[in-house]
């Protein structure tokens, strides 16, 4: 299931970290490097497994931890209604 | 602020990333407010090329570059920004570059169709200035009959379209008697936020016309002694060596203003041009070594300014580099209105403390 950022969510990468704004709540979310990379990958062309694989490769993380962190972060994004499924 | 948010802002400052941008799209306006700092009454057809407003292509090229430089929060301002026929082209372009959009307007041109288009932009907030609780007061300050009614209608339309609306009210001679009613009107209209300000930005043409509407200190003191909306909070008085560490305005660090003619300023009040985007790229202007900008960026706290370091009013001062430049001719020096206001804040603080003690006693 491909995931993508909700339409009209303002965001910017700041030296590999990110600021993401929810215009509905006016909340500003700061994302660390891993979270920012996951956020970039939420472009509708990647599924959860694929994103976890990229995080595992790019950050040399433990495979299981990378998968769990990705899952957790994406479910937080869903809860905050910052992403949608295709 | 969370520590990660703090860290990202610090990084933006270190890397000179202009996170917050105020872009004045035009100085033209369909109101004629008594206190306006920017209104340009010149006939645009008579202006030379250098004096002409940025074209849509120049604005979108700038936005493209700002997005690449890391700018996130964008305020589209004026004059009345919607007087530009290409306002929505510019705003949609900004939307496509993922800016967090805020729009300053006077609401006079907003109808149902425009309200829908504004909703499509998903702005963070649309701010209007409200000067009175009745047409009588508001229209007297805008000097446009019917402007109060149009503004109310605009707010109602935006609320119907699910948009967030903020109001700004400047305390002036002409409206201080009805601020409570103005605040209540905002609540009735369902707005999200209402800011009250007491200082009027100096007119950029140097005429002093805007300050004529400003309230003097005795009237402000009398006002704050009453039960007011958004009352001032008690300021804890710190010893001098602590007080001088108070953070000062961050103009020129992660905030920037660009005029409708392309001049780049450290902020909308400190109108010392750093360069013009008609002649060079924004990045070239913002990133180059410039003694003024370097000094401005090095000032982080009151103690960094010679005049302020040992000033007994530092706990109560809310100085503005722009006003200092305008009033005293030096952005880093003290100026009369800062002193007067700081002294007034001190008196108000004493009053708040006295009230607290009475309540406790
Ligand atoms: S009153 Fe003047 S010297 Fe004192 S802190 Fe304010 S600006 Fe600085």
Tab-separated table of C-alpha atoms and ligand atoms in Angstrom:
chain	number	residue	atom	x	y	z
A	1	UNK	CA	0.000	0.000	0.000
A	2	UNK	CA	1.689	3.222	-1.195
A	3	UNK	CA	1.654	6.160	1.185
A	4	UNK	CA	1.826	9.826	0.416
A	5	UNK	CA	1.840	13.159	2.192
A	6	UNK	CA	-1.526	14.815	2.645
A	7	UNK	CA	-2.128	17.452	-0.011
A	8	UNK	CA	-1.142	21.014	0.910
A	9	UNK	CA	1.089	20.181	3.855
A	10	UNK	CA	3.899	22.762	3.957
A	11	UNK	CA	7.323	21.346	4.736
A	12	UNK	CA	11.012	22.001	4.294
A	13	UNK	CA	14.182	19.986	4.685
A	14	UNK	CA	16.665	21.921	6.832
A	15	UNK	CA	20.065	20.285	6.519
A	16	UNK	CA	18.634	16.735	6.508
A	17	UNK	CA	16.142	17.454	9.308
A	18	UNK	CA	12.676	18.771	8.526
A	19	UNK	CA	9.946	21.149	9.600
A	20	UNK	CA	6.417	20.105	8.699
A	21	UNK	CA	3.408	22.370	9.269
A	22	UNK	CA	-0.173	21.254	9.649
A	23	UNK	CA	-2.169	24.251	8.414
A	24	UNK	CA	-5.349	22.923	10.029
A	25	UNK	CA	-3.958	22.778	13.541
A	26	UNK	CA	-1.127	25.326	12.993
A	27	UNK	CA	1.210	22.802	14.635
A	28	UNK	CA	4.847	22.737	13.506
A	29	UNK	CA	6.433	19.296	13.662
A	30	UNK	CA	10.228	19.051	13.825
A	31	UNK	CA	11.548	15.784	12.297
A	32	UNK	CA	14.974	14.323	12.946
A	33	UNK	CA	17.100	12.903	10.104
A	34	UNK	CA	15.452	9.493	9.955
A	35	UNK	CA	11.943	10.928	10.239
A	36	UNK	CA	12.772	13.558	7.612
A	37	UNK	CA	14.016	10.853	5.223
A	38	UNK	CA	10.843	8.797	5.750
A	39	UNK	CA	8.800	11.952	5.138
A	40	UNK	CA	10.629	12.558	1.841
A	41	UNK	CA	9.896	8.976	0.765
A	42	UNK	CA	6.151	9.375	1.332
A	43	UNK	CA	5.583	10.414	-2.268
A	44	UNK	CA	3.051	7.797	-3.299
A	45	UNK	CA	5.606	5.531	-4.959
A	46	UNK	CA	6.850	3.662	-1.869
A	47	UNK	CA	5.143	1.251	0.503
A	48	UNK	CA	5.981	0.754	4.158
A	49	UNK	CA	8.293	-2.253	3.603
A	50	UNK	CA	10.214	-0.459	0.909
A	51	UNK	CA	10.672	2.652	3.073
A	52	UNK	CA	11.869	0.500	5.983
A	53	UNK	CA	14.393	-1.128	3.612
A	54	UNK	CA	15.739	2.250	2.490
A	55	UNK	CA	16.065	3.440	6.109
A	56	UNK	CA	17.875	0.203	6.996
A	57	UNK	CA	20.336	0.715	4.147
A	58	UNK	CA	20.911	4.451	4.471
A	59	UNK	CA	21.220	4.635	8.249
A	60	UNK	CA	22.931	1.282	8.768
A	61	UNK	CA	20.315	0.442	11.361
A	62	UNK	CA	19.391	-2.971	12.699
A	63	UNK	CA	16.870	-4.363	10.213
A	64	UNK	CA	14.163	-5.110	12.770
A	65	UNK	CA	14.596	-1.813	14.576
A	66	UNK	CA	14.473	0.098	11.262
A	67	UNK	CA	11.236	-1.688	10.347
A	68	UNK	CA	9.680	-1.051	13.740
A	69	UNK	CA	10.753	2.615	13.846
A	70	UNK	CA	9.378	3.182	10.354
A	71	UNK	CA	6.081	1.482	11.250
A	72	UNK	CA	5.757	3.511	14.462
A	73	UNK	CA	6.590	6.799	12.811
A	74	UNK	CA	4.158	6.198	9.956
A	75	UNK	CA	1.379	5.332	12.354
A	76	UNK	CA	2.084	8.581	14.238
A	77	UNK	CA	1.850	10.463	10.936
A	78	UNK	CA	-1.465	8.766	10.226
A	79	UNK	CA	-2.739	9.694	13.652
A	80	UNK	CA	-1.715	13.311	13.053
A	81	UNK	CA	-3.443	13.048	9.642
A	82	UNK	CA	-0.332	14.164	7.801
A	83	UNK	CA	-0.388	11.255	5.354
A	84	UNK	CA	-2.872	9.328	3.262
A	85	UNK	CA	-2.889	5.944	1.500
A	86	UNK	CA	-3.240	5.604	-2.250
B	1	UNK	CA	9.595	24.932	22.010
B	2	UNK	CA	10.785	21.349	21.798
B	3	UNK	CA	14.536	20.967	21.864
B	4	UNK	CA	14.557	19.545	18.319
B	5	UNK	CA	12.555	22.547	17.077
B	6	UNK	CA	15.015	24.844	18.871
B	7	UNK	CA	17.913	22.977	17.316
B	8	UNK	CA	16.454	23.271	13.806
B	9	UNK	CA	15.868	27.009	14.258
B	10	UNK	CA	19.423	27.379	15.520
B	11	UNK	CA	20.658	25.495	12.476
B	12	UNK	CA	18.621	27.764	10.212
B	13	UNK	CA	20.261	30.739	11.873
B	14	UNK	CA	23.762	29.272	11.560
B	15	UNK	CA	23.230	28.337	7.913
B	16	UNK	CA	21.479	31.648	7.140
B	17	UNK	CA	18.305	29.933	6.046
B	18	UNK	CA	15.523	32.532	5.728
B	19	UNK	CA	12.770	30.442	7.346
B	20	UNK	CA	10.299	33.331	7.662
B	21	UNK	CA	9.617	35.614	4.715
B	22	UNK	CA	7.341	38.626	4.486
B	23	UNK	CA	6.674	39.514	0.872
B	24	UNK	CA	4.975	42.811	0.117
B	25	UNK	CA	3.221	42.255	-3.203
B	26	UNK	CA	2.144	45.863	-3.684
B	27	UNK	CA	2.076	49.144	-1.809
B	28	UNK	CA	-1.184	50.067	-3.496
B	29	UNK	CA	-4.281	49.917	-1.345
B	30	UNK	CA	-8.033	50.412	-1.618
B	31	UNK	CA	-8.175	51.795	1.910
B	32	UNK	CA	-6.549	54.951	3.200
B	33	UNK	CA	-5.892	54.216	6.860
B	34	UNK	CA	-4.927	57.121	9.075
B	35	UNK	CA	-1.885	55.304	10.463
B	36	UNK	CA	-0.705	53.333	7.385
B	37	UNK	CA	3.081	53.061	7.101
B	38	UNK	CA	3.372	52.017	3.490
B	39	UNK	CA	0.625	53.332	1.249
B	40	UNK	CA	1.833	54.380	-2.150
B	41	UNK	CA	-0.517	56.843	-3.791
B	42	UNK	CA	1.604	57.257	-6.956
B	43	UNK	CA	0.105	56.392	-10.287
B	44	UNK	CA	1.759	53.067	-11.201
B	45	UNK	CA	1.797	53.945	-14.892
B	46	UNK	CA	4.060	56.901	-14.169
B	47	UNK	CA	6.742	54.873	-12.347
B	48	UNK	CA	10.192	54.212	-13.759
B	49	UNK	CA	11.339	50.627	-14.237
B	50	UNK	CA	13.318	50.630	-10.978
B	51	UNK	CA	10.251	51.843	-9.109
B	52	UNK	CA	7.899	49.343	-10.712
B	53	UNK	CA	6.416	46.467	-8.766
B	54	UNK	CA	7.968	43.070	-9.295
B	55	UNK	CA	6.298	41.215	-12.142
B	56	UNK	CA	4.623	37.882	-11.606
B	57	UNK	CA	7.625	36.166	-13.221
B	58	UNK	CA	10.043	37.973	-10.892
B	59	UNK	CA	7.953	37.051	-7.846
B	60	UNK	CA	7.668	33.380	-8.804
B	61	UNK	CA	11.410	33.181	-9.572
B	62	UNK	CA	12.042	34.651	-6.110
B	63	UNK	CA	9.667	32.156	-4.462
B	64	UNK	CA	11.356	29.323	-6.311
B	65	UNK	CA	14.716	30.445	-5.012
B	66	UNK	CA	13.442	31.046	-1.470
B	67	UNK	CA	11.994	27.527	-1.388
B	68	UNK	CA	15.372	26.131	-2.462
B	69	UNK	CA	17.082	28.244	0.223
B	70	UNK	CA	14.799	26.611	2.831
B	71	UNK	CA	12.214	29.344	3.431
B	72	UNK	CA	9.061	27.836	4.940
B	73	UNK	CA	6.739	30.470	6.411
B	74	UNK	CA	5.583	32.991	3.844
B	75	UNK	CA	3.423	36.033	4.526
B	76	UNK	CA	1.850	37.642	1.460
B	77	UNK	CA	1.228	41.229	2.388
B	78	UNK	CA	0.654	44.676	0.923
B	79	UNK	CA	-0.702	47.419	0.572
B	80	UNK	CA	-3.664	45.248	-0.312
B	81	UNK	CA	-2.109	42.164	-1.892
B	82	UNK	CA	-5.336	41.144	-3.645
B	83	UNK	CA	-5.283	44.308	-5.735
B	84	UNK	CA	-2.761	42.502	-7.895
B	85	UNK	CA	-4.549	40.721	-10.705
B	86	UNK	CA	-1.989	37.940	-10.463
B	87	UNK	CA	-2.455	37.503	-6.704
B	88	UNK	CA	-3.862	33.981	-7.048
B	89	UNK	CA	-1.236	32.975	-9.621
B	90	UNK	CA	1.430	33.973	-7.108
B	91	UNK	CA	-0.362	32.368	-4.170
B	92	UNK	CA	-0.922	29.076	-6.027
B	93	UNK	CA	2.710	29.079	-7.080
B	94	UNK	CA	3.713	29.532	-3.435
B	95	UNK	CA	1.381	26.665	-2.544
B	96	UNK	CA	3.071	24.462	-5.160
B	97	UNK	CA	6.440	25.201	-3.508
B	98	UNK	CA	5.166	23.991	-0.120
B	99	UNK	CA	5.246	27.277	1.746
B	100	UNK	CA	3.202	27.658	4.916
B	101	UNK	CA	1.104	30.576	3.726
B	102	UNK	CA	-0.256	33.459	5.746
B	103	UNK	CA	-2.097	36.292	4.047
B	104	UNK	CA	-2.529	39.864	5.308
B	105	UNK	CA	-5.497	41.593	3.719
B	106	UNK	CA	-8.139	44.208	4.419
B	107	UNK	CA	-10.913	41.942	3.137
B	108	UNK	CA	-12.405	44.475	0.746
B	109	UNK	CA	-12.101	42.292	-2.370
B	110	UNK	CA	-13.166	38.954	-0.905
B	111	UNK	CA	-16.352	37.488	-2.322
B	112	UNK	CA	-17.648	33.910	-2.349
B	113	UNK	CA	-15.532	32.903	-5.358
B	114	UNK	CA	-12.340	34.319	-3.851
B	115	UNK	CA	-13.121	32.745	-0.480
B	116	UNK	CA	-13.268	29.344	-2.215
B	117	UNK	CA	-9.975	29.970	-4.006
B	118	UNK	CA	-8.381	31.017	-0.725
B	119	UNK	CA	-9.653	27.796	0.869
B	120	UNK	CA	-7.954	25.814	-1.957
B	121	UNK	CA	-4.646	27.368	-0.874
B	122	UNK	CA	-4.909	25.893	2.657
B	123	UNK	CA	-3.309	28.933	4.278
B	124	UNK	CA	-2.239	28.725	7.906
B	125	UNK	CA	-4.230	31.897	8.605
B	126	UNK	CA	-5.650	34.999	6.940
B	127	UNK	CA	-5.211	38.159	8.976
B	128	UNK	CA	-7.302	41.293	8.775
B	129	UNK	CA	-7.054	44.583	10.583
B	130	UNK	CA	-10.149	45.552	12.520
B	131	UNK	CA	-10.125	49.063	13.908
B	132	UNK	CA	-13.573	49.500	15.392
B	133	UNK	CA	-16.607	47.658	16.702
B	134	UNK	CA	-18.845	49.731	14.457
B	135	UNK	CA	-18.769	51.101	10.943
B	136	UNK	CA	-18.521	54.536	12.445
B	137	UNK	CA	-15.110	53.932	14.057
B	138	UNK	CA	-13.605	51.438	11.608
B	139	UNK	CA	-14.528	53.432	8.498
B	140	UNK	CA	-13.302	56.662	10.089
B	141	UNK	CA	-9.844	55.057	10.450
B	142	UNK	CA	-9.780	53.338	7.034
B	143	UNK	CA	-11.329	56.458	5.480
B	144	UNK	CA	-13.432	54.227	3.234
B	145	UNK	CA	-17.186	54.180	3.848
B	146	UNK	CA	-18.551	50.637	3.812
B	147	UNK	CA	-15.197	49.003	4.617
B	148	UNK	CA	-16.414	47.701	7.992
B	149	UNK	CA	-19.361	45.904	6.418
B	150	UNK	CA	-17.211	44.427	3.651
B	151	UNK	CA	-14.651	43.218	6.170
B	152	UNK	CA	-17.316	41.518	8.292
B	153	UNK	CA	-18.738	39.824	5.191
B	154	UNK	CA	-15.262	38.644	4.182
B	155	UNK	CA	-14.695	37.091	7.608
B	156	UNK	CA	-18.085	35.350	7.495
B	157	UNK	CA	-17.331	33.958	3.997
B	158	UNK	CA	-13.909	32.691	5.048
B	159	UNK	CA	-15.328	31.031	8.152
B	160	UNK	CA	-18.031	29.384	6.011
B	161	UNK	CA	-15.232	27.999	3.832
B	162	UNK	CA	-13.418	26.548	6.834
B	163	UNK	CA	-10.542	29.025	6.882
B	164	UNK	CA	-8.710	30.284	9.927
B	165	UNK	CA	-8.973	34.014	10.474
B	166	UNK	CA	-6.878	36.252	12.687
B	167	UNK	CA	-7.529	39.869	13.580
B	168	UNK	CA	-5.097	42.620	14.366
B	169	UNK	CA	-6.176	45.740	16.160
B	170	UNK	CA	-3.943	48.707	16.746
B	171	UNK	CA	-4.756	50.768	19.809
B	172	UNK	CA	-5.230	54.293	18.569
B	173	UNK	CA	-6.695	57.529	19.740
B	174	UNK	CA	-9.716	56.800	17.601
B	175	UNK	CA	-10.618	53.362	19.007
B	176	UNK	CA	-9.232	52.964	22.514
B	177	UNK	CA	-12.655	53.567	24.052
B	178	UNK	CA	-14.155	50.507	22.371
B	179	UNK	CA	-11.459	47.835	22.509
B	180	UNK	CA	-13.580	45.511	24.627
B	181	UNK	CA	-16.366	45.731	22.010
B	182	UNK	CA	-13.834	45.098	19.206
B	183	UNK	CA	-12.575	42.021	21.045
B	184	UNK	CA	-16.149	40.760	21.572
B	185	UNK	CA	-16.946	41.313	17.884
B	186	UNK	CA	-13.989	39.093	16.956
B	187	UNK	CA	-15.311	36.369	19.251
B	188	UNK	CA	-18.788	36.628	17.725
B	189	UNK	CA	-17.279	36.283	14.236
B	190	UNK	CA	-15.543	33.079	15.355
B	191	UNK	CA	-11.993	34.174	14.625
B	192	UNK	CA	-9.050	32.087	15.841
B	193	UNK	CA	-6.723	34.759	17.136
B	194	UNK	CA	-6.845	38.459	17.947
B	195	UNK	CA	-3.662	40.467	18.379
B	196	UNK	CA	-3.620	43.923	19.927
B	197	UNK	CA	-0.693	46.228	19.293
B	198	UNK	CA	0.006	49.674	20.669
B	199	UNK	CA	2.876	50.819	18.537
B	200	UNK	CA	2.342	52.203	15.091
B	201	UNK	CA	4.936	51.534	12.423
B	202	UNK	CA	6.535	54.721	11.160
B	203	UNK	CA	5.554	55.773	7.692
B	204	UNK	CA	8.196	54.792	5.166
B	205	UNK	CA	7.952	58.124	3.367
B	206	UNK	CA	9.261	59.794	6.551
B	207	UNK	CA	6.226	62.084	6.784
B	208	UNK	CA	5.430	61.121	10.394
B	209	UNK	CA	1.772	60.880	9.339
B	210	UNK	CA	1.214	57.484	10.916
B	211	UNK	CA	2.414	58.451	14.385
B	212	UNK	CA	-0.290	61.112	14.678
B	213	UNK	CA	-2.772	58.340	15.458
B	214	UNK	CA	-0.599	56.916	18.249
B	215	UNK	CA	-1.885	56.946	21.832
B	216	UNK	CA	0.255	58.721	24.395
B	217	UNK	CA	1.554	57.027	27.546
B	218	UNK	CA	-0.900	58.540	30.083
B	219	UNK	CA	-3.860	57.347	27.982
B	220	UNK	CA	-2.306	53.888	27.636
B	221	UNK	CA	-1.644	53.695	31.359
B	222	UNK	CA	-5.242	54.666	32.112
B	223	UNK	CA	-6.383	52.017	29.627
B	224	UNK	CA	-4.317	49.204	31.144
B	225	UNK	CA	-5.569	50.020	34.641
B	226	UNK	CA	-8.976	48.765	33.539
B	227	UNK	CA	-10.140	45.213	32.973
B	228	UNK	CA	-8.965	44.811	29.360
B	229	UNK	CA	-8.966	41.993	26.794
B	230	UNK	CA	-5.514	40.380	26.449
B	231	UNK	CA	-4.147	42.129	29.559
B	232	UNK	CA	-0.361	42.454	29.907
B	233	UNK	CA	1.305	39.711	31.903
B	234	UNK	CA	3.368	40.327	35.001
B	235	UNK	CA	7.070	40.642	34.168
B	236	UNK	CA	9.399	39.134	36.737
B	237	UNK	CA	12.121	41.679	37.417
B	238	UNK	CA	15.520	40.093	37.054
B	239	UNK	CA	18.824	41.467	38.338
B	240	UNK	CA	20.746	43.412	35.686
B	241	UNK	CA	23.250	40.675	34.845
B	242	UNK	CA	20.342	38.290	34.114
B	243	UNK	CA	18.052	40.863	32.492
B	244	UNK	CA	20.651	41.853	29.929
B	245	UNK	CA	20.628	38.242	28.634
B	246	UNK	CA	17.056	38.762	27.432
B	247	UNK	CA	16.731	37.757	23.791
B	248	UNK	CA	16.518	40.581	21.317
B	249	UNK	CA	14.781	40.812	17.944
B	250	UNK	CA	16.201	38.285	15.452
B	251	UNK	CA	15.898	40.498	12.351
B	252	UNK	CA	18.298	39.429	9.631
B	253	UNK	CA	18.835	35.915	11.000
B	254	UNK	CA	16.051	33.564	9.900
B	255	UNK	CA	13.551	36.272	8.937
B	256	UNK	CA	13.552	38.546	5.895
B	257	UNK	CA	11.248	41.018	4.145
B	258	UNK	CA	11.090	41.769	0.438
B	259	UNK	CA	9.360	44.888	-0.842
B	260	UNK	CA	7.149	44.974	-3.908
B	261	UNK	CA	9.978	46.769	-5.722
B	262	UNK	CA	12.430	43.950	-5.002
B	263	UNK	CA	14.383	45.440	-2.095
B	264	UNK	CA	15.520	42.920	0.495
B	265	UNK	CA	15.299	44.079	4.122
B	266	UNK	CA	16.219	42.360	7.393
B	267	UNK	CA	12.574	42.924	8.395
B	268	UNK	CA	9.601	45.016	7.267
B	269	UNK	CA	10.392	47.713	9.857
B	270	UNK	CA	14.139	47.935	9.380
B	271	UNK	CA	14.086	49.265	5.854
B	272	UNK	CA	17.787	49.317	5.150
B	273	UNK	CA	18.063	47.658	1.779
B	274	UNK	CA	20.560	44.829	1.497
B	275	UNK	CA	20.181	44.692	-2.279
B	276	UNK	CA	17.537	44.340	-4.943
B	277	UNK	CA	16.446	41.087	-6.544
B	278	UNK	CA	15.962	42.881	-9.864
B	279	UNK	CA	19.754	43.178	-9.998
B	280	UNK	CA	21.013	39.987	-8.338
B	281	UNK	CA	19.694	36.759	-6.878
B	282	UNK	CA	18.236	36.631	-3.391
B	283	UNK	CA	20.948	34.156	-2.387
B	284	UNK	CA	23.726	36.512	-3.464
B	285	UNK	CA	22.215	39.275	-1.322
B	286	UNK	CA	21.453	37.115	1.711
B	287	UNK	CA	24.656	35.088	1.866
B	288	UNK	CA	27.282	37.719	1.146
B	289	UNK	CA	29.550	39.242	3.772
B	290	UNK	CA	28.035	42.582	4.662
B	291	UNK	CA	29.223	44.554	7.669
B	292	UNK	CA	25.726	45.800	8.565
B	293	UNK	CA	24.126	42.363	8.263
B	294	UNK	CA	27.009	40.689	10.087
B	295	UNK	CA	26.679	43.109	12.993
B	296	UNK	CA	22.890	42.697	13.066
B	297	UNK	CA	23.263	38.910	13.156
B	298	UNK	CA	25.783	39.101	15.975
B	299	UNK	CA	23.321	40.890	18.299
B	300	UNK	CA	21.478	38.159	20.189
B	301	UNK	CA	20.592	39.763	23.505
B	302	UNK	CA	20.077	43.218	25.008
B	303	UNK	CA	23.508	43.037	26.618
B	304	UNK	CA	25.072	42.943	23.150
B	305	UNK	CA	23.973	46.543	22.588
B	306	UNK	CA	26.072	49.199	24.223
B	307	UNK	CA	23.146	51.478	25.110
B	308	UNK	CA	21.100	48.664	26.629
B	309	UNK	CA	23.738	46.737	28.569
B	310	UNK	CA	23.413	48.766	31.767
B	311	UNK	CA	19.991	50.281	31.214
B	312	UNK	CA	17.742	50.025	34.271
B	313	UNK	CA	14.700	49.542	32.011
B	314	UNK	CA	15.985	46.463	30.213
B	315	UNK	CA	13.485	44.163	31.989
B	316	UNK	CA	10.623	46.177	30.500
B	317	UNK	CA	11.894	47.208	27.106
B	318	UNK	CA	10.618	45.811	23.797
B	319	UNK	CA	12.847	47.788	21.529
B	320	UNK	CA	12.693	47.480	17.762
B	321	UNK	CA	15.771	47.939	15.569
B	322	UNK	CA	13.565	49.403	12.834
B	323	UNK	CA	12.067	52.071	15.058
B	324	UNK	CA	15.490	52.901	16.478
B	325	UNK	CA	16.788	53.427	12.960
B	326	UNK	CA	13.780	55.550	12.068
B	327	UNK	CA	13.744	57.627	15.268
B	328	UNK	CA	17.412	57.887	16.182
B	329	UNK	CA	19.065	57.214	12.826
B	330	UNK	CA	20.916	54.208	14.289
B	331	UNK	CA	19.286	50.787	14.532
B	332	UNK	CA	21.469	49.765	17.457
B	333	UNK	CA	20.910	52.775	19.682
B	334	UNK	CA	18.286	53.644	22.263
B	335	UNK	CA	15.410	55.860	21.149
B	336	UNK	CA	12.892	58.030	22.916
B	337	UNK	CA	9.815	55.888	22.343
B	338	UNK	CA	11.576	52.725	23.547
B	339	UNK	CA	12.406	54.491	26.795
B	340	UNK	CA	8.915	55.900	27.194
B	341	UNK	CA	7.312	52.508	26.512
B	342	UNK	CA	9.695	50.652	28.797
B	343	UNK	CA	8.943	53.129	31.559
B	344	UNK	CA	5.227	52.702	30.947
B	345	UNK	CA	5.599	48.907	31.063
B	346	UNK	CA	7.363	49.264	34.392
B	347	UNK	CA	4.497	51.340	35.789
B	348	UNK	CA	1.948	48.837	34.481
B	349	UNK	CA	3.951	46.015	36.049
B	350	UNK	CA	3.959	47.767	39.415
B	351	UNK	CA	0.208	48.134	39.091
B	352	UNK	CA	-0.228	44.406	38.306
B	353	UNK	CA	1.916	43.518	41.323
B	354	UNK	CA	-0.102	45.846	43.535
B	355	UNK	CA	-3.341	44.237	42.341
B	356	UNK	CA	-1.916	40.778	43.012
B	357	UNK	CA	-0.892	41.786	46.527
B	358	UNK	CA	-4.324	43.254	47.204
B	359	UNK	CA	-5.945	40.011	46.005
B	360	UNK	CA	-3.667	37.913	48.201
B	361	UNK	CA	-4.130	40.197	51.166
C	1	LIG	S1	15.164	51.824	27.034
C	1	LIG	FE1	16.730	52.174	25.470
C	1	LIG	S2	18.684	51.640	26.447
C	1	LIG	FE2	17.033	50.826	27.728
C	1	LIG	S3	16.820	48.698	27.024
C	1	LIG	FE3	15.343	49.927	25.856
C	1	LIG	S4	16.391	50.554	23.967
C	1	LIG	FE4	17.950	49.799	25.412
